[in-house]
Every structure is written in C-alpha cells, then in structure tokens.
Short mmCIF file of C-alpha atoms in Angstrom, two decimals:
data_model
loop_
_atom_site.label_atom_id
_atom_site.label_comp_id
_atom_site.label_asym_id
_atom_site.label_seq_id
_atom_site.Cartn_x
_atom_site.Cartn_y
_atom_site.Cartn_z
CA MET A 606 -86.49 174.54 110.37
CA LYS A 607 -85.90 173.49 106.79
CA LEU A 608 -87.63 175.07 103.80
CA TYR A 609 -87.69 172.90 100.69
CA ILE A 610 -87.90 174.97 97.50
CA GLY A 611 -87.60 174.53 93.74
CA ASN A 612 -85.53 176.42 91.20
CA LYS A 613 -85.39 180.08 92.14
CA ASN A 614 -85.74 181.15 88.54
CA TYR A 615 -89.10 179.44 88.08
CA SER A 616 -90.67 178.48 91.42
CA SER A 617 -93.07 181.29 92.27
CA TRP A 618 -94.67 179.31 95.08
CA SER A 619 -91.27 178.76 96.71
CA LEU A 620 -90.46 182.46 96.62
CA ARG A 621 -93.34 183.39 98.90
CA PRO A 622 -92.32 181.72 102.20
CA TRP A 623 -88.60 182.10 101.44
CA LEU A 624 -88.92 185.87 101.04
CA LEU A 625 -91.25 186.18 104.02
CA MET A 626 -88.93 184.26 106.35
CA THR A 627 -85.86 186.06 105.06
CA GLU A 628 -87.32 189.54 105.50
CA ALA A 629 -88.81 188.63 108.89
CA GLY A 630 -85.44 187.42 110.16
CA ILE A 631 -86.69 183.88 110.78
CA ASP A 632 -83.81 181.41 110.81
CA PHE A 633 -84.15 178.46 108.43
CA GLU A 634 -82.12 176.10 106.30
CA GLU A 635 -82.82 176.27 102.57
CA VAL A 636 -83.03 172.95 100.72
CA ARG A 637 -83.23 173.56 96.98
CA LEU A 638 -84.41 170.76 94.73
CA ARG A 639 -84.36 170.85 90.94
CA LEU A 640 -87.94 170.95 89.67
CA ASP A 641 -88.88 167.65 88.08
CA TRP A 642 -92.46 166.39 88.05
CA ASP A 643 -91.65 162.83 87.00
CA GLN A 644 -92.95 160.52 89.73
CA ASP A 645 -89.60 158.70 89.91
CA SER A 646 -87.47 161.86 90.04
CA ALA A 647 -85.23 162.73 92.99
CA PHE A 648 -87.42 165.82 93.45
CA LYS A 649 -90.59 163.76 93.92
CA ARG A 650 -88.96 160.99 95.94
CA THR A 651 -87.39 163.44 98.40
CA LEU A 652 -90.60 165.39 98.96
CA LEU A 653 -92.89 162.38 99.19
CA GLU A 654 -90.77 161.00 102.01
CA LEU A 655 -91.68 164.13 103.98
CA ALA A 656 -95.26 164.99 102.97
CA PRO A 657 -98.03 163.46 100.82
CA THR A 658 -98.20 166.22 98.20
CA GLY A 659 -94.74 165.90 96.67
CA ARG A 660 -94.63 169.65 96.03
CA VAL A 661 -92.69 172.73 97.03
CA PRO A 662 -92.60 174.77 99.13
CA LEU A 663 -92.48 172.48 102.11
CA LEU A 664 -91.59 173.61 105.63
CA VAL A 665 -90.20 170.99 107.99
CA ASP A 666 -89.95 171.89 111.66
CA GLY A 667 -88.25 169.02 113.45
CA ASP A 668 -90.35 165.99 112.56
CA PHE A 669 -93.40 168.05 111.51
CA ALA A 670 -94.09 169.01 107.88
CA VAL A 671 -96.28 171.90 106.73
CA TRP A 672 -97.19 172.21 103.04
CA ASP A 673 -99.04 174.83 100.99
CA THR A 674 -98.01 178.48 101.20
CA LEU A 675 -101.06 179.65 103.15
CA ALA A 676 -100.61 176.95 105.77
CA ILE A 677 -96.90 177.73 106.05
CA VAL A 678 -97.62 181.42 106.56
CA GLU A 679 -100.18 180.73 109.28
CA TYR A 680 -97.82 178.30 111.02
CA LEU A 681 -95.06 180.92 111.01
CA ALA A 682 -97.43 183.64 112.25
CA GLU A 683 -98.34 181.52 115.26
CA LYS A 684 -94.79 180.35 115.94
CA PHE A 685 -93.27 183.84 115.60
CA PRO A 686 -95.92 186.34 116.76
CA GLN A 687 -93.28 189.05 117.10
CA ALA A 688 -92.42 188.87 113.40
CA SER A 689 -95.44 190.94 112.23
CA ILE A 690 -96.25 188.45 109.49
CA TRP A 691 -99.80 189.83 109.33
CA PRO A 692 -100.94 193.42 109.98
CA ARG A 693 -101.87 193.87 113.63
CA PRO A 694 -105.31 195.60 113.33
CA GLN A 695 -108.03 192.96 112.99
CA ARG A 696 -109.68 194.34 109.86
CA GLU A 697 -106.38 194.95 108.10
CA ARG A 698 -105.34 191.42 108.99
CA ALA A 699 -108.59 190.05 107.54
CA ARG A 700 -108.15 192.11 104.37
CA ALA A 701 -104.57 190.95 103.98
CA ARG A 702 -105.70 187.34 104.30
CA SER A 703 -108.42 187.99 101.71
CA LEU A 704 -105.86 189.32 99.24
CA CYS A 705 -103.55 186.36 99.87
CA ALA A 706 -106.43 183.96 99.31
CA GLU A 707 -107.34 185.77 96.09
CA MET A 708 -103.78 185.33 94.85
CA HIS A 709 -103.67 181.74 96.05
CA SER A 710 -106.77 180.63 94.15
CA GLY A 711 -107.12 183.16 91.34
CA PHE A 712 -105.38 184.91 88.47
CA GLY A 713 -105.17 181.69 86.48
CA ALA A 714 -104.75 183.39 83.12
CA LEU A 715 -101.84 185.49 84.35
CA ARG A 716 -100.18 182.45 85.93
CA GLU A 717 -100.48 180.42 82.74
CA ARG A 718 -99.45 183.05 80.20
CA PHE A 719 -96.90 184.91 82.35
CA PRO A 720 -94.93 182.19 84.18
CA MET A 721 -92.26 183.40 86.60
CA ASN A 722 -88.90 183.44 84.84
CA ILE A 723 -86.58 185.88 86.58
CA GLU A 724 -83.60 185.62 84.25
CA ALA A 725 -85.69 186.14 81.10
CA SER A 726 -86.73 189.39 79.40
CA LEU A 727 -89.76 188.93 77.15
CA PRO A 728 -91.28 192.35 76.43
CA GLU A 729 -92.53 191.41 72.95
CA VAL A 730 -94.34 188.36 74.30
CA GLY A 731 -95.85 190.44 77.10
CA ALA A 732 -97.10 193.12 74.72
CA GLN A 733 -98.69 190.56 72.41
CA ILE A 734 -100.44 188.70 75.22
CA MET A 735 -101.77 191.92 76.75
CA ARG A 736 -103.21 192.87 73.34
CA GLU A 737 -104.71 189.49 72.52
CA ASP A 738 -105.76 187.90 75.82
CA PRO A 739 -108.49 189.83 77.67
CA GLN A 740 -108.34 187.44 80.64
CA VAL A 741 -104.68 188.24 81.27
CA ALA A 742 -105.38 191.95 80.81
CA GLY A 743 -108.24 191.60 83.30
CA ASP A 744 -105.99 189.89 85.86
CA VAL A 745 -103.41 192.65 85.50
CA ALA A 746 -106.09 195.34 85.85
CA ARG A 747 -107.42 193.75 89.04
CA ILE A 748 -103.94 193.52 90.57
CA GLU A 749 -103.13 197.09 89.57
CA SER A 750 -106.37 198.34 91.12
CA MET A 751 -105.81 196.30 94.28
CA TRP A 752 -102.29 197.58 94.78
CA ASN A 753 -103.30 201.17 94.09
CA GLN A 754 -106.17 201.02 96.61
CA GLN A 755 -104.09 199.41 99.34
CA LEU A 756 -101.19 201.81 98.88
CA GLN A 757 -103.54 204.77 99.11
CA GLN A 758 -105.08 203.40 102.30
CA SER A 759 -101.83 202.38 103.99
CA GLY A 760 -99.59 205.17 102.75
CA GLY A 761 -97.02 202.53 101.77
CA PRO A 762 -94.33 201.63 101.29
CA PHE A 763 -95.96 198.18 101.13
CA LEU A 764 -99.58 197.11 100.84
CA PHE A 765 -100.29 197.41 104.57
CA GLY A 766 -97.48 199.76 105.50
CA GLY A 767 -94.69 197.47 106.63
CA PHE A 768 -93.68 194.36 104.73
CA SER A 769 -95.95 191.41 105.53
CA ALA A 770 -97.18 188.08 104.17
CA VAL A 771 -99.38 189.69 101.54
CA ASP A 772 -96.34 191.38 99.96
CA ALA A 773 -94.53 188.05 99.86
CA PHE A 774 -97.55 186.54 98.11
CA TYR A 775 -97.47 189.20 95.38
CA ALA A 776 -93.68 189.24 94.93
CA PRO A 777 -93.89 186.60 92.16
CA VAL A 778 -96.43 188.81 90.35
CA CYS A 779 -93.91 191.65 90.50
CA ALA A 780 -91.36 189.32 88.90
CA ARG A 781 -93.81 188.35 86.16
CA LEU A 782 -94.62 191.96 85.36
CA ARG A 783 -90.91 192.76 85.01
CA THR A 784 -90.10 189.74 82.86
CA PHE A 785 -92.90 190.58 80.43
CA SER A 786 -92.49 194.39 80.72
CA VAL A 787 -96.14 194.95 81.58
CA SER A 788 -96.91 198.64 81.99
CA ILE A 789 -98.90 199.66 85.08
CA ALA A 790 -99.71 202.95 86.83
CA SER A 791 -97.02 204.87 88.70
CA ALA A 792 -98.02 203.98 92.28
CA PRO A 793 -98.22 200.20 91.65
CA SER A 794 -95.05 200.44 89.55
CA GLY A 795 -93.27 202.06 92.48
CA TYR A 796 -94.47 199.20 94.66
CA VAL A 797 -92.84 196.73 92.26
CA ASP A 798 -89.59 198.70 92.53
CA ARG A 799 -89.73 198.54 96.33
CA ILE A 800 -90.31 194.78 96.29
CA PHE A 801 -87.24 194.35 94.07
CA ALA A 802 -85.22 196.63 96.37
CA LEU A 803 -85.72 194.30 99.33
CA PRO A 804 -82.46 192.57 100.31
CA GLY A 805 -84.22 189.21 100.30
CA MET A 806 -85.65 189.75 96.81
CA GLN A 807 -82.28 190.86 95.51
CA ALA A 808 -80.63 187.75 96.97
CA TRP A 809 -83.31 185.49 95.44
CA CYS A 810 -82.99 187.08 92.00
CA ASN A 811 -79.19 186.93 92.03
CA ALA A 812 -79.36 183.24 92.89
CA ALA A 813 -82.00 182.67 90.20
CA ARG A 814 -79.78 184.20 87.53
CA ALA A 815 -76.80 182.17 88.73
CA GLU A 816 -78.64 178.85 88.39
CA GLN A 817 -78.35 178.71 84.59
CA ASP A 818 -80.64 175.70 84.65
CA PHE A 819 -82.94 175.69 81.62
CA ILE A 820 -86.05 173.56 82.30
CA PRO A 821 -88.05 173.18 79.05
CA GLU A 822 -91.35 172.55 80.83
CA ASP A 823 -91.11 176.01 82.39
CA GLU A 824 -90.01 177.76 79.19
CA PRO A 825 -92.99 178.21 76.83
CA TYR A 826 -91.38 181.17 75.05
CA ARG A 827 -87.65 180.42 74.82
CA GLN A 828 -85.53 177.75 73.16
CA PRO A 829 -82.80 175.84 75.05
CA PRO A 830 -79.39 177.53 74.85
CA ARG A 831 -76.98 176.01 72.36
#
C-alpha cells in the first residue's frame, strides 16, 4: 500500500493515518507531496490522477484508492483486524468512533486559530488567542474534558487503554497544544506527553523539523526566513 501525505510540519490530516499505520505495524510506502493547492500544481495533478478529491491523505492499495481519514481508518480496520485499530468492546468501539467523528467534523475555531506547525513555538500567540477567542477556549475545554473522562474510565495510558485510531485522530491536537503552549490539566497533559513519546510520533516530528520548507499559506503567525 501507498500512503500519500503532505508536509509533515503542517499536514495534520496526513499525520492521523501515518501514525496509526506506523504504530500498528502496518507496512506501507510513504509518498510525500509538497502542499500546494493551485489546481495546476504537481501536488494536485498527482492526486487527481488517483482520486477525485485531490487531497491528502490518500491510501492506495493496488489499484484501489481510499480517501478521507475516517474511510482510511475503517478500511484498515477491516483489512487488518488483528491490529486493534478500534477498541474491542462494542460500546468502547462506538464511543471511540464518536470521538473521532467529533474531531473530524468539529473544533473549527481551534483548527483555524491553532494550525499544526510542529517546528514552530508560539506561546505568546497561544496566550493571546486563549484570552481573546472564547470559541477556541471552548474547543480546548471540551478536548480537555473529553481526554480527562476517557483516561479516568480506561486507566490509560491512552484514551481507551492501548493506542488506537482515536489517539491518532487527536495526535495533531497534541501538536497544536504544544506549539501554542496551551496549558491544560495534569492528566490530559500527561496524555500529550505519552503521544509525543510514541516512536512513530517522534519520527514524524523529527522529519517535520528536517523539512525546512516554509509555506506562507500555512504560516499565519510567522514571516518567511531571510
């Protein structure tokens, strides 16, 4: 299988299936494309030859393409039932899917104001936004409450005990919270630390920092290096 992804520094959607497959031990070939939303870019042309969306992530299994992170996760769960991509108990599995869907369709304010930017450190920006934007503060409060509740129920170390798809879905949030130095309670903060301690997350972050590829469209708070 091939997994098409964007820049590791910026592409939060790409991180999800990449981290999940890496931690689950699922063999795949990574194909990284430089993010470029121009319709005539190599990024768009390459992806549109494979699937109608022209977006990453994109999983290609032989001659079959699967797009959208939720669809990719479900395809992998069916193809690799031994990989424990979802929790095994039915209700836990349903709850994990609910939390993934909430991440997939919600938290718009947090996504917009706190874009994923692994190599950056923007504590002053984070503090200002948390003071001035109640929608972002509300998104952070909901995520903090969610993580705290799930960790209490599961006993950790991850949201449903062992690492699963829902943790991969929230890994980009962990990155955002670190970039913008957002303070959260001790139990959720420890969860962030454990996500960053994963070998797959460490490998992704190291590669993100090594890219040194400044894309202005993804940099609302920093100026291009001179």
